Tab-separated table of C-alpha atoms in Angstrom:
chain	number	residue	atom	x	y	z
A	1	UNK	CA	116.262	73.014	118.880
A	2	UNK	CA	116.173	76.899	119.209
A	3	UNK	CA	113.241	78.954	117.745
A	4	UNK	CA	114.488	81.204	114.596
A	5	UNK	CA	111.486	83.918	115.223
A	6	UNK	CA	113.561	84.987	118.240
A	7	UNK	CA	116.606	85.797	117.457
A	8	UNK	CA	118.139	89.073	117.572
A	9	UNK	CA	121.487	90.541	115.786
A	10	UNK	CA	123.781	91.784	118.690
A	11	UNK	CA	126.130	93.064	116.197
A	12	UNK	CA	123.940	94.896	114.216
A	13	UNK	CA	122.424	96.540	118.133
A	14	UNK	CA	126.053	97.111	118.391
A	15	UNK	CA	126.438	98.855	115.338
A	16	UNK	CA	123.269	101.051	115.894
A	17	UNK	CA	124.649	102.136	119.364
A	18	UNK	CA	128.093	103.386	117.294
A	19	UNK	CA	126.339	105.001	114.964
A	20	UNK	CA	123.810	106.975	117.235
A	21	UNK	CA	126.990	108.010	119.194
A	22	UNK	CA	129.290	109.369	116.187
A	23	UNK	CA	125.568	111.263	115.475
A	24	UNK	CA	125.841	112.451	119.224
A	25	UNK	CA	129.222	113.911	118.848
A	26	UNK	CA	128.753	115.530	115.497
A	27	UNK	CA	125.741	117.687	117.152
A	28	UNK	CA	127.750	118.205	120.016
A	29	UNK	CA	129.785	120.140	117.565
A	30	UNK	CA	127.935	121.707	115.641
A	31	UNK	CA	125.937	122.936	118.961
A	32	UNK	CA	129.941	124.287	119.633
A	33	UNK	CA	129.826	126.025	116.608
A	34	UNK	CA	126.050	127.914	117.350
A	35	UNK	CA	127.063	129.002	121.077
A	36	UNK	CA	130.407	130.194	119.697
A	37	UNK	CA	130.664	130.858	116.107
A	38	UNK	CA	127.846	132.883	115.571
A	39	UNK	CA	128.680	135.701	118.422
A	40	UNK	CA	127.231	138.998	116.970
A	41	UNK	CA	129.492	141.455	118.905
A	42	UNK	CA	127.510	145.555	119.307
A	43	UNK	CA	128.399	147.186	115.860
A	44	UNK	CA	129.719	144.565	113.493
A	45	UNK	CA	126.267	145.230	111.743
A	46	UNK	CA	126.890	149.074	111.529
A	47	UNK	CA	126.794	151.987	113.559
A	48	UNK	CA	124.722	155.363	114.051
A	49	UNK	CA	121.145	153.623	113.258
A	50	UNK	CA	117.649	152.233	115.571
A	51	UNK	CA	117.747	148.849	113.585
A	52	UNK	CA	120.872	147.892	114.470
A	53	UNK	CA	120.155	147.034	118.422
A	54	UNK	CA	116.936	144.731	116.875
A	55	UNK	CA	118.909	143.551	114.509
A	56	UNK	CA	121.569	141.950	117.169
A	57	UNK	CA	118.250	141.165	119.502
A	58	UNK	CA	116.949	139.255	117.016
A	59	UNK	CA	119.901	137.051	116.186
A	60	UNK	CA	120.142	136.100	119.665
A	61	UNK	CA	116.743	135.119	120.219
A	62	UNK	CA	117.417	132.934	117.582
A	63	UNK	CA	120.922	132.384	118.125
A	64	UNK	CA	119.340	130.609	121.925
A	65	UNK	CA	115.631	128.955	119.960
A	66	UNK	CA	118.561	126.996	118.180
A	67	UNK	CA	120.960	125.738	121.049
A	68	UNK	CA	117.850	125.117	122.999
A	69	UNK	CA	114.929	124.267	121.234
A	70	UNK	CA	116.699	122.668	118.060
A	71	UNK	CA	120.068	121.495	118.963
A	72	UNK	CA	120.016	120.768	122.670
A	73	UNK	CA	116.453	119.039	121.899
A	74	UNK	CA	118.113	116.471	119.483
A	75	UNK	CA	120.890	115.794	121.406
A	76	UNK	CA	119.145	115.082	124.099
A	77	UNK	CA	117.173	112.661	122.051
A	78	UNK	CA	120.143	110.755	120.125
A	79	UNK	CA	121.378	110.469	123.429
A	80	UNK	CA	118.475	108.352	125.198
A	81	UNK	CA	118.315	106.183	122.215
A	82	UNK	CA	121.890	105.421	122.156
A	83	UNK	CA	121.598	104.685	125.736
A	84	UNK	CA	118.186	102.548	125.348
A	85	UNK	CA	119.565	100.688	122.152
A	86	UNK	CA	122.581	99.996	124.182
A	87	UNK	CA	120.248	98.714	127.508
A	88	UNK	CA	118.281	96.628	124.756
A	89	UNK	CA	121.660	95.037	123.756
A	90	UNK	CA	122.777	93.813	127.143
A	91	UNK	CA	119.721	92.532	127.818
A	92	UNK	CA	119.947	90.814	124.871
A	93	UNK	CA	123.424	89.382	125.016
A	94	UNK	CA	122.679	88.344	128.951
A	95	UNK	CA	119.349	86.450	127.902
A	96	UNK	CA	121.513	84.673	125.203
A	97	UNK	CA	123.520	83.763	128.197
A	98	UNK	CA	121.528	82.253	130.563
A	99	UNK	CA	120.060	80.420	127.693
A	100	UNK	CA	123.830	79.248	127.033
A	101	UNK	CA	124.151	78.241	130.322
A	102	UNK	CA	121.143	76.867	130.785
A	103	UNK	CA	121.126	74.329	127.692
A	104	UNK	CA	124.845	73.308	129.176
A	105	UNK	CA	122.991	72.392	132.226
A	106	UNK	CA	120.205	70.644	131.112
A	107	UNK	CA	117.224	73.114	131.883
A	108	UNK	CA	115.209	75.060	129.706
A	109	UNK	CA	116.232	78.788	130.156
A	110	UNK	CA	112.379	79.943	130.995
A	111	UNK	CA	112.654	77.024	134.024
A	112	UNK	CA	116.384	78.080	134.938
A	113	UNK	CA	115.191	82.239	135.597
A	114	UNK	CA	111.343	81.967	136.557
A	115	UNK	CA	110.062	83.076	139.885
A	116	UNK	CA	106.885	81.761	138.491
A	117	UNK	CA	107.555	78.139	137.665
């Protein structure tokens, strides 16, 4: 008889992967907007005052910080989590199939694949 304390809801894991991928897609959209939608051309803030260059430089520095230190790191984190969750889903799914096959053939699941027995 199967032990109910060892159950993994594969549908929930699959749902997590899908939601993480949707978040990643949204993050990539935000990243694209941060890269292309926030350009500050020379003269956009006015001309003929010394602070104009400083403001554009500060804008560029902040833009780069947001792109590389915030959005890129978040995208990488979400992508890594999605891949690991997907891999975990696959491993549990494989183990579930191994257990099912072993039970159909009258073997214990651990005995079927345990190289240490």
